[in-house]
Coordinates of C-alpha atoms and ligand atoms in Angstrom, one line a residue:
M1 CA 93.3 8.9 26.9
F2 CA 94.1 5.8 24.8
K3 CA 90.8 6.3 23.0
N4 CA 91.9 9.8 22.1
I5 CA 95.2 8.6 20.8
I6 CA 93.5 6.0 18.7
S7 CA 90.9 8.3 17.4
N8 CA 93.6 10.9 16.5
S9 CA 95.7 8.2 14.7
F10 CA 92.6 7.1 12.8
K11 CA 91.8 10.7 11.8
S12 CA 95.4 11.2 10.7
Y13 CA 95.2 7.9 8.7
Q14 CA 91.9 9.0 7.0
Y15 CA 93.4 12.4 6.4
Y16 CA 96.4 11.0 4.6
S17 CA 94.2 8.6 2.7
L18 CA 92.1 11.4 1.4
K19 CA 95.0 13.8 0.8
N20 CA 96.8 11.1 -1.1
S21 CA 94.1 11.0 -3.7
S22 CA 93.5 14.7 -4.0
N23 CA 96.9 16.2 -3.7
I24 CA 98.8 14.3 -6.4
F25 CA 99.2 17.2 -8.8
K26 CA 100.8 19.5 -6.3
G27 CA 101.2 22.2 -8.8
Q28 CA 97.5 22.2 -9.5
S29 CA 96.2 21.5 -6.0
S30 CA 96.6 25.0 -4.7
I31 CA 94.3 26.0 -7.5
L32 CA 92.5 28.8 -5.7
S33 CA 95.6 30.6 -4.7
L34 CA 97.0 30.2 -8.2
Q35 CA 93.8 31.6 -9.7
R36 CA 94.1 34.7 -7.5
S37 CA 97.7 35.2 -8.3
F38 CA 97.4 35.4 -12.0
S39 CA 96.3 38.4 -14.0
S40 CA 93.8 38.0 -16.7
S41 CA 95.8 40.0 -19.1
T42 CA 97.1 37.1 -21.2
T43 CA 95.4 36.8 -24.5
K44 CA 95.2 34.1 -27.2
E45 CA 97.4 36.4 -29.4
D46 CA 100.2 36.1 -26.9
P47 CA 102.9 34.2 -28.9
K48 CA 103.8 32.3 -25.7
N49 CA 100.4 30.6 -25.9
C50 CA 100.6 29.5 -29.5
I51 CA 102.5 26.6 -31.1
G52 CA 102.1 26.6 -34.8
D53 CA 98.4 27.1 -35.3
T54 CA 97.6 25.6 -31.9
V55 CA 96.3 28.1 -29.4
L56 CA 97.3 27.0 -25.9
T57 CA 95.2 27.5 -22.8
P58 CA 95.8 31.2 -22.5
H59 CA 94.6 31.8 -19.0
K60 CA 96.7 32.7 -16.1
A61 CA 100.0 32.7 -17.8
K62 CA 102.0 35.4 -15.9
K63 CA 103.6 37.4 -18.6
E64 CA 106.5 38.8 -16.6
I65 CA 108.1 35.4 -15.6
N66 CA 110.0 33.8 -18.5
I67 CA 110.6 30.3 -17.1
E68 CA 112.4 29.0 -20.2
T69 CA 115.8 30.1 -18.9
L70 CA 115.3 28.6 -15.4
K71 CA 116.6 25.2 -14.2
D72 CA 114.1 22.4 -13.6
Q73 CA 114.3 22.8 -9.9
E74 CA 113.6 26.5 -10.1
I75 CA 110.5 25.8 -12.1
I76 CA 109.4 23.2 -9.6
D77 CA 109.9 25.8 -6.9
L78 CA 107.6 28.2 -8.8
L79 CA 105.0 25.4 -9.2
D80 CA 105.2 24.8 -5.4
K81 CA 104.7 28.4 -4.7
G82 CA 101.7 28.4 -7.0
E83 CA 103.2 31.0 -9.4
I84 CA 102.7 28.7 -12.3
Q85 CA 100.5 25.7 -12.8
S86 CA 101.5 22.2 -13.8
H87 CA 98.9 22.0 -16.6
N88 CA 100.1 25.3 -18.0
L89 CA 103.7 24.1 -18.4
E90 CA 103.6 23.7 -22.2
A91 CA 102.3 27.2 -22.5
R92 CA 105.2 28.5 -20.5
L93 CA 107.8 26.3 -22.2
P94 CA 106.6 26.6 -25.8
H95 CA 110.0 25.8 -27.4
D96 CA 110.6 22.6 -25.4
L97 CA 107.4 20.7 -24.9
R98 CA 109.3 17.5 -23.9
R99 CA 110.8 19.4 -21.0
A100 CA 107.3 20.5 -19.9
V101 CA 106.3 16.8 -19.8
H102 CA 109.5 15.8 -18.1
I103 CA 109.0 18.4 -15.3
R104 CA 105.4 17.4 -14.8
R105 CA 106.6 13.7 -14.4
K106 CA 109.2 14.8 -11.9
L107 CA 106.7 16.7 -9.8
L108 CA 104.2 13.9 -9.9
A109 CA 106.8 11.3 -8.8
R110 CA 107.9 13.5 -5.9
D111 CA 104.4 14.3 -4.7
L112 CA 103.3 10.7 -4.9
Q113 CA 106.4 9.6 -2.9
K114 CA 105.8 12.2 -0.2
E115 CA 102.1 11.4 0.1
H116 CA 102.8 7.7 0.3
Q117 CA 105.4 8.1 3.0
K118 CA 103.0 10.2 5.0
M119 CA 100.4 7.5 4.6
L120 CA 102.8 4.8 5.9
Q121 CA 103.7 7.0 8.9
A122 CA 100.0 7.5 9.7
Q123 CA 99.4 3.8 9.4
A124 CA 102.3 3.0 11.8
M125 CA 100.9 5.5 14.4
M126 CA 97.5 3.8 14.0
E127 CA 99.0 0.3 14.6
A128 CA 101.0 1.5 17.7
A129 CA 97.8 3.0 19.1
Q130 CA 95.9 -0.2 18.6
K131 CA 98.6 -2.3 20.2
S132 CA 98.6 0.0 23.2
L133 CA 94.8 -0.3 23.5
A134 CA 94.9 -4.1 23.3
S135 CA 97.8 -4.5 25.8
G136 CA 97.0 -1.7 28.2
V137 CA 100.5 -0.5 27.9
D138 CA 101.3 3.2 28.0
P139 CA 101.3 4.3 24.4
S140 CA 104.4 6.4 24.8
S141 CA 106.4 3.1 25.6
I142 CA 105.4 1.6 22.2
P143 CA 107.8 2.8 19.5
T144 CA 106.3 3.8 16.2
V145 CA 108.6 2.6 13.4
T146 CA 107.6 4.1 10.1
P147 CA 108.6 1.7 7.3
I148 CA 110.5 3.2 4.4
S149 CA 108.4 2.6 1.3
T150 CA 109.7 0.2 -1.2
L151 CA 107.6 1.9 -3.9
D152 CA 109.7 4.2 -6.1
F153 CA 107.5 6.3 -8.2
E154 CA 110.3 7.9 -10.1
S155 CA 111.6 4.6 -11.2
S156 CA 108.1 3.5 -12.1
L157 CA 107.7 6.5 -14.3
Q158 CA 110.9 5.7 -16.1
N159 CA 108.9 2.8 -17.7
L160 CA 106.4 5.3 -19.1
P161 CA 107.9 6.5 -22.3
L162 CA 108.7 10.2 -22.7
D163 CA 110.7 10.5 -25.8
H164 CA 109.9 10.0 -29.5
L165 CA 106.4 11.6 -29.4
D166 CA 105.7 14.8 -31.2
Y167 CA 104.1 16.7 -28.3
S168 CA 103.2 19.6 -30.6
K169 CA 100.7 17.3 -32.3
V170 CA 99.2 16.2 -28.9
L171 CA 98.8 19.6 -27.5
G172 CA 95.5 21.3 -28.0
A173 CA 94.2 18.3 -29.8
C174 CA 94.6 15.0 -28.0
C175 CA 95.5 15.2 -24.3
E176 CA 96.2 17.5 -21.3
N177 CA 98.5 17.2 -18.3
V178 CA 100.6 14.9 -20.4
I179 CA 103.2 12.7 -18.6
G180 CA 104.1 10.3 -21.4
Y181 CA 102.4 7.8 -23.6
I182 CA 101.5 4.1 -23.5
P183 CA 103.1 1.9 -26.1
I184 CA 100.7 -0.7 -27.3
P185 CA 101.9 -3.5 -29.7
V186 CA 100.4 -3.2 -33.2
G187 CA 99.9 -6.4 -35.2
V188 CA 98.8 -6.8 -38.8
A189 CA 96.0 -9.1 -40.0
G190 CA 95.5 -9.9 -43.6
P191 CA 95.6 -9.2 -46.4
L192 CA 91.9 -9.4 -46.6
L193 CA 90.4 -9.3 -50.0
L194 CA 87.7 -6.6 -49.5
D195 CA 85.6 -5.3 -52.4
N196 CA 88.3 -6.8 -54.7
K197 CA 91.2 -5.0 -53.1
P198 CA 93.7 -6.5 -50.7
V199 CA 93.7 -4.7 -47.3
S200 CA 96.3 -5.1 -44.5
I201 CA 94.6 -4.4 -41.1
P202 CA 96.6 -2.8 -38.3
M203 CA 95.4 -3.8 -34.8
A204 CA 96.7 -2.3 -31.5
T205 CA 96.1 -4.7 -28.8
T206 CA 97.5 -6.5 -25.7
E207 CA 95.3 -9.5 -26.1
G208 CA 97.5 -12.2 -27.4
C209 CA 95.6 -14.4 -29.9
L210 CA 93.4 -11.6 -31.3
V211 CA 95.5 -10.7 -34.3
A212 CA 96.3 -14.4 -35.0
S213 CA 92.5 -15.1 -35.0
T214 CA 91.7 -12.1 -37.2
H215 CA 94.5 -13.1 -39.5
R216 CA 93.1 -16.6 -39.8
G217 CA 89.7 -15.2 -40.6
C218 CA 91.2 -13.0 -43.3
K219 CA 92.9 -16.0 -44.9
A220 CA 89.7 -18.0 -45.0
I221 CA 87.8 -15.1 -46.6
T222 CA 90.5 -14.2 -49.1
K223 CA 91.0 -17.8 -50.2
S224 CA 87.3 -18.1 -50.7
G225 CA 87.2 -15.1 -53.1
G226 CA 86.9 -12.2 -50.7
A227 CA 84.2 -10.1 -49.0
R228 CA 81.8 -7.5 -50.3
T229 CA 80.5 -4.5 -48.4
V230 CA 77.7 -1.9 -48.7
V231 CA 77.3 1.3 -46.8
L232 CA 73.6 1.8 -46.1
Q233 CA 73.6 5.1 -44.3
N234 CA 76.1 7.8 -43.3
G235 CA 75.4 10.5 -40.7
M236 CA 76.7 11.5 -37.3
T237 CA 74.1 12.5 -34.7
R238 CA 73.8 14.9 -31.8
A239 CA 70.6 15.4 -29.8
P240 CA 70.3 18.3 -27.5
V241 CA 67.6 18.3 -24.8
L242 CA 65.3 21.4 -24.7
R243 CA 62.6 22.4 -22.2
L244 CA 59.4 24.2 -23.2
P245 CA 56.9 25.8 -20.9
G246 CA 54.4 23.0 -21.5
V247 CA 53.4 20.1 -23.8
I248 CA 51.4 22.3 -26.2
R249 CA 54.5 24.3 -27.2
A250 CA 56.5 21.2 -27.2
G251 CA 54.1 19.7 -29.8
E252 CA 54.1 23.0 -31.8
L253 CA 57.9 22.9 -31.9
K254 CA 57.8 19.3 -33.2
Q255 CA 55.4 20.3 -36.0
W256 CA 57.4 23.4 -36.8
I257 CA 60.6 21.5 -37.3
E258 CA 58.9 18.8 -39.3
N259 CA 57.8 21.4 -41.9
Q260 CA 60.1 21.2 -44.8
E261 CA 60.7 24.9 -45.2
N262 CA 61.5 25.4 -41.6
F263 CA 63.9 22.5 -41.8
Y264 CA 65.8 24.1 -44.7
Q265 CA 66.2 27.3 -42.6
I266 CA 67.7 25.3 -39.7
A267 CA 69.8 23.3 -42.2
S268 CA 71.2 26.5 -43.7
A269 CA 72.3 27.8 -40.3
F270 CA 73.8 24.3 -39.4
N271 CA 75.7 24.0 -42.7
S272 CA 77.2 27.5 -42.4
T273 CA 79.4 26.2 -39.6
S274 CA 81.5 23.8 -41.7
R275 CA 82.7 23.1 -45.3
F276 CA 81.8 19.5 -44.9
A277 CA 78.9 19.0 -42.4
R278 CA 75.6 18.8 -44.1
L279 CA 72.4 18.4 -42.1
K280 CA 70.3 15.5 -43.4
N281 CA 67.4 15.3 -41.0
I282 CA 66.2 16.0 -37.4
K283 CA 64.2 13.4 -35.5
V284 CA 62.0 15.1 -32.8
V285 CA 61.2 13.1 -29.7
V286 CA 59.0 14.5 -27.0
A287 CA 58.8 13.5 -23.3
G288 CA 56.5 15.7 -21.3
R289 CA 57.6 19.2 -22.0
L290 CA 61.1 18.0 -22.8
V291 CA 62.0 17.9 -26.5
Y292 CA 65.0 16.0 -27.9
L293 CA 66.2 16.9 -31.4
R294 CA 68.3 14.1 -33.0
F295 CA 70.3 16.0 -35.7
R296 CA 71.9 13.8 -38.3
S297 CA 74.6 15.2 -40.5
S298 CA 77.2 14.0 -43.0
T299 CA 80.7 14.9 -41.9
G300 CA 83.0 14.3 -44.8
D301 CA 86.1 12.4 -43.7
A302 CA 85.7 13.3 -40.0
M303 CA 84.1 11.2 -37.4
G304 CA 82.2 14.4 -36.9
M305 CA 81.3 14.8 -33.2
N306 CA 82.9 18.3 -32.9
M307 CA 81.5 19.3 -36.2
V308 CA 78.0 18.3 -35.5
S309 CA 78.0 19.7 -32.0
K310 CA 79.1 23.1 -33.5
G311 CA 76.4 23.0 -36.2
V312 CA 73.7 22.1 -33.6
E313 CA 74.7 25.0 -31.4
K314 CA 74.1 27.4 -34.4
A315 CA 70.8 25.7 -35.4
L316 CA 69.5 26.2 -31.9
E317 CA 70.1 29.9 -32.2
V318 CA 67.7 30.0 -35.2
L319 CA 65.1 27.9 -33.3
Q320 CA 65.2 30.3 -30.4
E321 CA 64.3 33.2 -32.7
Y322 CA 61.0 31.4 -33.4
F323 CA 60.6 29.8 -29.9
P324 CA 62.2 32.3 -27.5
E325 CA 60.9 30.3 -24.6
I326 CA 63.1 27.3 -25.4
E327 CA 65.5 26.5 -22.6
V328 CA 68.5 24.5 -23.9
L329 CA 69.2 22.2 -21.0
S330 CA 72.2 20.5 -22.6
L331 CA 73.7 20.3 -26.1
S332 CA 73.7 16.5 -25.5
G333 CA 70.6 15.0 -24.2
N334 CA 71.8 11.4 -24.6
L335 CA 69.4 10.5 -27.4
C336 CA 72.5 11.0 -29.7
T337 CA 73.7 8.4 -28.3
D338 CA 77.4 8.9 -27.8
K339 CA 79.6 6.5 -25.9
K340 CA 76.8 4.7 -24.2
P341 CA 74.7 1.6 -25.0
S342 CA 71.3 2.4 -26.6
A343 CA 68.7 1.0 -28.8
T344 CA 68.5 4.1 -30.9
N345 CA 72.0 3.5 -32.5
W346 CA 71.2 -0.1 -33.0
L347 CA 67.8 0.6 -34.7
E348 CA 68.4 3.9 -36.5
G349 CA 72.2 3.8 -37.0
R350 CA 74.9 6.4 -36.2
G351 CA 78.0 7.2 -38.2
K352 CA 78.3 4.7 -40.9
S353 CA 75.9 1.7 -41.3
V354 CA 77.8 -1.1 -43.1
V355 CA 76.9 -4.7 -44.1
C356 CA 79.6 -7.1 -45.1
E357 CA 79.2 -10.6 -46.6
A358 CA 81.3 -13.6 -47.9
T359 CA 80.8 -17.2 -48.9
I360 CA 83.5 -19.5 -47.4
S361 CA 84.0 -22.8 -49.2
G362 CA 83.5 -25.9 -47.1
D363 CA 87.0 -27.0 -47.8
I364 CA 88.4 -23.9 -46.4
V365 CA 86.1 -24.1 -43.3
R366 CA 87.7 -27.6 -42.8
D367 CA 91.3 -26.8 -43.7
V368 CA 91.8 -23.3 -42.4
L369 CA 89.2 -23.0 -39.7
K370 CA 89.3 -26.6 -38.5
T371 CA 85.6 -27.0 -38.2
N372 CA 82.6 -27.7 -40.5
V373 CA 79.8 -25.6 -41.9
Q374 CA 76.9 -27.3 -40.0
D375 CA 78.6 -26.8 -36.6
L376 CA 79.3 -23.2 -37.3
V377 CA 75.8 -22.4 -38.5
Q378 CA 74.3 -24.1 -35.4
L379 CA 76.7 -22.4 -33.0
N380 CA 75.9 -19.1 -34.5
I381 CA 72.2 -19.7 -33.8
D382 CA 72.7 -21.0 -30.3
K383 CA 75.3 -18.5 -29.2
N384 CA 75.1 -15.2 -31.2
L385 CA 71.3 -15.3 -31.7
V386 CA 69.6 -17.3 -28.9
G387 CA 72.3 -16.7 -26.3
S388 CA 72.4 -13.0 -26.8
A389 CA 68.6 -12.8 -26.9
M390 CA 68.5 -14.6 -23.5
A391 CA 71.0 -12.1 -22.2
G392 CA 68.7 -9.3 -23.2
S393 CA 71.3 -7.9 -25.5
I394 CA 70.9 -4.8 -27.7
G395 CA 73.2 -4.9 -30.7
G396 CA 75.4 -7.7 -29.2
F397 CA 74.4 -10.5 -31.5
N398 CA 78.0 -11.3 -32.3
A399 CA 81.0 -13.1 -30.7
H400 CA 83.6 -10.3 -30.3
A401 CA 83.1 -7.4 -32.7
S402 CA 84.3 -5.0 -30.0
N403 CA 87.7 -6.8 -30.0
I404 CA 88.4 -5.9 -33.6
V405 CA 86.7 -2.5 -33.5
T406 CA 88.8 -1.4 -30.5
A407 CA 92.1 -2.7 -31.8
L408 CA 91.6 -1.0 -35.1
Y409 CA 90.3 2.2 -33.4
I410 CA 93.4 2.5 -31.2
A411 CA 95.7 1.8 -34.1
T412 CA 94.1 4.4 -36.4
G413 CA 93.5 7.2 -33.9
Q414 CA 89.8 6.9 -33.5
D415 CA 88.0 7.8 -30.3
P416 CA 88.2 4.5 -28.5
A417 CA 85.3 5.2 -26.2
Q418 CA 83.1 5.0 -29.3
N419 CA 83.7 1.3 -29.4
V420 CA 80.5 1.0 -27.3
E421 CA 78.2 1.7 -30.2
S422 CA 80.6 1.0 -33.0
S423 CA 80.6 -2.6 -31.9
N424 CA 76.9 -3.1 -32.5
C425 CA 76.8 -6.1 -34.8
I426 CA 74.6 -9.0 -35.8
T427 CA 76.5 -12.0 -37.3
L428 CA 74.5 -14.3 -39.5
M429 CA 75.5 -17.6 -40.9
E430 CA 73.8 -20.0 -43.3
A431 CA 74.7 -23.2 -45.1
V432 CA 74.6 -22.7 -48.8
N433 CA 75.3 -24.7 -52.0
D434 CA 73.5 -27.8 -50.7
G435 CA 75.1 -27.3 -47.3
K436 CA 78.6 -27.5 -48.6
D437 CA 79.6 -23.9 -48.1
L438 CA 79.1 -21.2 -45.5
Y439 CA 77.5 -17.8 -46.1
I440 CA 78.4 -15.2 -43.4
S441 CA 77.4 -11.6 -43.0
V442 CA 78.0 -8.9 -40.3
T443 CA 75.6 -6.0 -40.1
M444 CA 77.0 -3.0 -38.2
P445 CA 74.7 0.0 -38.0
S446 CA 76.8 2.4 -36.1
I447 CA 80.5 2.5 -37.0
E448 CA 81.9 5.9 -36.0
V449 CA 85.2 6.6 -37.8
G450 CA 87.1 9.4 -39.3
T451 CA 90.4 9.9 -41.2
V452 CA 90.8 13.5 -40.2
G453 CA 90.5 15.0 -36.7
G454 CA 91.0 13.6 -33.2
G455 CA 93.9 11.2 -32.9
T456 CA 94.2 10.6 -36.6
F457 CA 96.9 13.3 -36.9
L458 CA 99.4 11.7 -34.6
P459 CA 102.3 10.2 -36.5
A460 CA 101.9 6.5 -35.4
Q461 CA 98.2 6.6 -36.0
S462 CA 98.7 8.3 -39.4
A463 CA 101.1 5.6 -40.3
C464 CA 98.4 3.0 -39.7
L465 CA 95.9 5.0 -41.8
D466 CA 98.6 5.1 -44.5
L467 CA 98.7 1.2 -44.5
L468 CA 95.0 1.3 -45.2
K469 CA 95.5 4.1 -47.9
V470 CA 92.9 6.3 -46.2
R471 CA 95.0 8.9 -44.3
G472 CA 93.6 12.4 -44.2
A473 CA 90.9 14.1 -46.3
N474 CA 89.9 12.7 -49.6
V475 CA 90.1 15.8 -51.7
A476 CA 88.4 14.4 -54.8
K477 CA 85.5 12.9 -52.9
P478 CA 85.2 14.1 -49.3
G479 CA 84.0 11.3 -47.1
A480 CA 85.4 8.5 -49.3
N481 CA 88.3 7.8 -46.9
S482 CA 86.2 7.6 -43.8
E483 CA 83.7 5.4 -45.6
Q484 CA 86.4 3.0 -46.8
L485 CA 87.7 2.8 -43.2
A486 CA 84.2 1.9 -42.0
R487 CA 84.1 -0.9 -44.7
V488 CA 87.5 -2.2 -43.4
V489 CA 86.1 -2.2 -39.8
A490 CA 83.2 -4.4 -41.0
G491 CA 85.5 -6.7 -43.0
A492 CA 87.9 -7.1 -40.2
V493 CA 85.1 -7.8 -37.7
M494 CA 83.7 -10.5 -40.1
A495 CA 87.2 -12.1 -40.2
G496 CA 87.3 -12.1 -36.4
E497 CA 83.8 -13.6 -36.1
L498 CA 84.7 -16.4 -38.5
S499 CA 87.8 -17.4 -36.7
L500 CA 86.6 -17.2 -33.1
M501 CA 83.3 -19.0 -33.8
S502 CA 85.4 -21.7 -35.5
A503 CA 87.7 -22.0 -32.5
L504 CA 84.6 -22.3 -30.2
A505 CA 82.9 -24.8 -32.5
A506 CA 86.1 -26.9 -32.5
G507 CA 86.7 -26.5 -28.8
H508 CA 90.1 -24.8 -29.5
L509 CA 89.5 -21.6 -27.5
V510 CA 91.4 -22.3 -24.3
R511 CA 94.4 -24.1 -25.9
S512 CA 94.9 -21.2 -28.4
H513 CA 94.8 -18.6 -25.6
L514 CA 97.2 -20.5 -23.4
K515 CA 99.6 -20.6 -26.3
H516 CA 99.4 -17.0 -27.4
N517 CA 98.0 -15.1 -24.4
R518 CA 99.7 -16.4 -21.2
K519 CA 103.4 -16.2 -21.5
S520 CA 104.2 -14.2 -18.4
E521 CA 103.0 -14.3 -14.8
P522 CA 102.1 -11.0 -13.3
K523 CA 104.5 -9.7 -10.6
P524 CA 103.0 -8.1 -7.5
Q525 CA 103.8 -4.5 -6.8
S526 CA 106.0 -3.7 -3.8
D527 CA 104.2 -2.7 -0.6
A528 CA 101.1 -4.6 -2.0
V529 CA 99.1 -6.9 0.3
S530 CA 99.2 -10.5 -0.7
V531 CA 95.9 -12.4 -1.0
S532 CA 95.4 -16.0 -0.2
H533 CA 93.5 -17.9 -2.8
N534 CA 92.2 -20.3 -0.2
L535 CA 90.2 -17.7 1.6
P536 CA 86.5 -17.8 0.9
H537 CA 85.1 -14.6 -0.7
S538 CA 83.0 -12.5 1.5
D539 CA 80.5 -11.6 -1.2
Ligands
HMG1 C1 87.9 22.2 -20.6 C2 87.3 22.6 -19.3 C3 87.9 21.8 -18.1 C4 87.6 24.1 -19.0 O1 87.0 24.5 -17.8 P1 86.9 26.0 -17.4 O2 86.3 26.1 -16.1 O3 86.4 26.9 -18.5 O4 88.5 26.4 -17.4 P2 89.3 27.3 -16.4 O5 90.4 27.8 -17.3 O6 88.5 28.2 -15.5 O7 90.0 26.2 -15.5 C5 89.2 25.5 -14.5 C6 90.0 24.2 -14.1 O8 89.9 23.3 -15.2 C7 91.1 22.6 -15.3 N1 91.8 22.9 -16.6 C8 91.5 23.9 -17.5 N2 92.2 23.8 -18.5 C9 93.1 22.8 -18.4 C10 94.2 22.3 -19.1 N3 94.5 22.8 -20.3 N4 94.8 21.2 -18.7 C11 94.5 20.7 -17.5 N5 93.5 21.1 -16.7 C12 92.8 22.2 -17.2 C13 92.0 23.0 -14.2 O9 91.7 22.2 -13.0 C14 91.5 24.4 -14.0 O10 91.8 25.0 -12.7 P3 93.2 25.6 -12.5 O11 94.1 24.4 -12.2 O12 93.6 26.3 -13.7 O13 93.1 26.4 -11.3 C15 85.7 22.5 -19.2 O14 85.1 23.3 -20.2 C16 85.2 21.1 -19.4 O15 85.3 20.2 -18.6 N6 84.6 20.8 -20.6 C17 84.0 19.5 -20.9 C18 84.9 18.7 -21.9 C19 84.7 17.2 -21.8 O16 84.4 16.7 -20.8 N7 84.8 16.6 -22.9 C20 84.7 15.2 -23.0 C21 84.4 14.8 -24.4 S1 82.7 15.0 -24.8 C22 82.3 13.4 -25.3 O17 83.2 12.7 -25.7 C23 81.0 12.8 -25.0 C24 79.7 13.4 -25.2 C25 79.6 14.9 -24.9 O18 79.3 13.3 -26.6 C26 78.8 12.6 -24.3 C27 77.4 13.0 -24.2 O19 76.6 12.7 -25.1 O20 77.1 13.7 -23.2
NDP2 N1 82.5 17.8 -29.0 C1 82.0 16.6 -28.6 O1 80.9 16.5 -28.1 C2 82.8 15.4 -28.8 C3 84.0 15.4 -29.3 N2 84.7 14.2 -29.5 C4 86.0 14.4 -30.0 O2 85.9 15.1 -31.3 C5 87.0 14.8 -32.1 C6 86.5 14.5 -33.5 O3 85.7 15.6 -33.9 P1 85.5 15.8 -35.5 O4 84.4 16.8 -35.7 O5 85.4 14.5 -36.2 O6 86.9 16.4 -35.9 P2 87.5 17.8 -35.8 O7 87.0 18.6 -34.7 O8 89.0 17.7 -36.0 O9 86.9 18.5 -37.1 C7 87.3 18.2 -38.4 C8 88.1 19.3 -39.0 O10 88.7 18.9 -40.2 C9 88.3 19.8 -41.3 N3 88.3 19.0 -42.5 C10 89.2 19.2 -43.5 N4 89.0 18.3 -44.5 C11 87.9 17.6 -44.2 C12 87.2 16.5 -44.8 N5 87.5 16.0 -46.0 N6 86.1 16.0 -44.1 C13 85.8 16.5 -42.9 N7 86.4 17.5 -42.3 C14 87.5 18.0 -42.9 C15 86.9 20.3 -40.9 O11 86.6 21.5 -41.6 P3 85.4 22.4 -41.2 O12 85.9 23.3 -40.1 O13 85.1 23.1 -42.5 O14 84.3 21.6 -40.7 C16 87.1 20.5 -39.4 O15 87.8 21.7 -39.1 C17 87.7 13.7 -31.5 O16 88.9 14.1 -30.8 C18 86.7 13.1 -30.5 O17 87.4 12.5 -29.4 C19 84.1 13.0 -29.2 C20 82.9 12.9 -28.8 C21 82.1 14.1 -28.5

């Protein structure tokens, strides 16, 4: 009997553990019943589903209920009954998007609280059952006391900002199921004299010391006469994976695409999908009967992933007219390569391929960077070249390019996941002018940036693009703004490299981070289990 009690308690514990993770968005969890309950009559033209030019998710909005006049609790009741869905709240409250976000937060806090309490109750039952088994005492004589949770999800959510964000800009462009936004401090590094123009670099980061370090690098470069950049290549890539009946047809497809006239035909279909995307080339890679086509296109001032994907879809339609047996397995076959480490981006480039250089005078290396030319050059060999080679690195021949790339990307509304390949970088250093001065360069083959599209339209991110004088489309010369942003990324990375490498050469890394990066001790969450540091680790 005891065993049954324990086993039931355990099942109930497992049940609540699982439910806790799957049932958070209560308004969405009864998906199936909701799907059944909504008619498919709502169309994109329904004004309830549009905000400005943005078409909201049109599905399942039940026309007859106008929830705008209801109280919050009444809306929550409808969500609970499955008559509306949490992720559709904005479509149902088109004139008060903040309210939609507010109600979703309320619902989330309530459901998390409920689930957590149930979990604690199940845990208490489990503990009582275990006690009874160990002591042989009748389980009914052991009281189960369910602790009241000290976690308060509603209060926690109060710390996630809700106000002062223009949700109409987020909707249909940047995020779904919105419950607020994360404020990240933005620092400024510079001015950096880049191609004879001073540039102030906005960086969004929570890593104390990073802006200070980049700022110091900018100072050293600017005082030494500035940095110069060159853009070697510009083209975003997308590579679908196709399957053919056999290797003979796969080979024929490769030959067909490599014929110039056929390429023009594909390019014309591709280019018809955008005013700015222009197909440059297609690299054909065959593996068995699989064929990967790496399309490369210029994309004006956009980073270009949506644009290129759209063009590729159209180009494949043309290909299928000539090769009807083509099976398109996926529009992305990973040879693109987007948001994953790969040798292809490192070797062949993706987005903008930029090189940046500067000569730093020996005096400045000593006075600003607190080290000397010989130590820097030697450390660059030992760490960024040999160390990375020994680590088997691909594209990681640098100290911290990703630090600067990511901070700049977040500040300027880039897709932060593309920091993976955008941070590919080799940093080179040489002693020049009879060993007195330092020559430094960074080579970055795959910087993926845009000044239109994605998060660049959000007000705060636009403000940072304004600081760099590259916001939006360059009307006179499409593509010039995004190219300039890529140059800034390379210049800022070089500043960061210079400063961190100097701190490492001088042995200053830890002391600088303790000063700028460790002001506050983390506080444990309530209900959290404390961990003894004296215990050995099991792994
Ligand atoms: C967009 C969906 C989900 C539509 O999916 P769907 O099945 O067409 O939509 P649906 O209207 O039938 O809804 C199905 C469910 O999707 C969810 N859903 C639907 N709409 C919403 C919404 N507005 N807000 C929140 N949830 C939503 C929701 O759970 C809904 O159920 P319901 O709750 O309605 O019963 C689907 O088409 C999808 O997942 N697409 C893939 C998009 C994606 O993953 N993009 C990531 C970026 S791509 C990239 O960055 C990397 C890449 C691609 O380059 C990497 C590579 O190389 O592979
Ligand atoms: N779909 C996918 O596979 C992936 C998508 N993404 C996401 O894609 C988004 C970025 O896509 P992206 O294609 O860059 O941007 P958008 O999808 O926003 O496309 C850019 C739009 O701006 C227009 N435009 C106006 N002026 C210019 C100009 N001067 N230069 C270029 N375009 C201009 C384009 O016109 P026109 O219509 O004539 O082309 C197009 O409509 C990000 O949100 C990113 O996170 C990220 C990775 C993969």
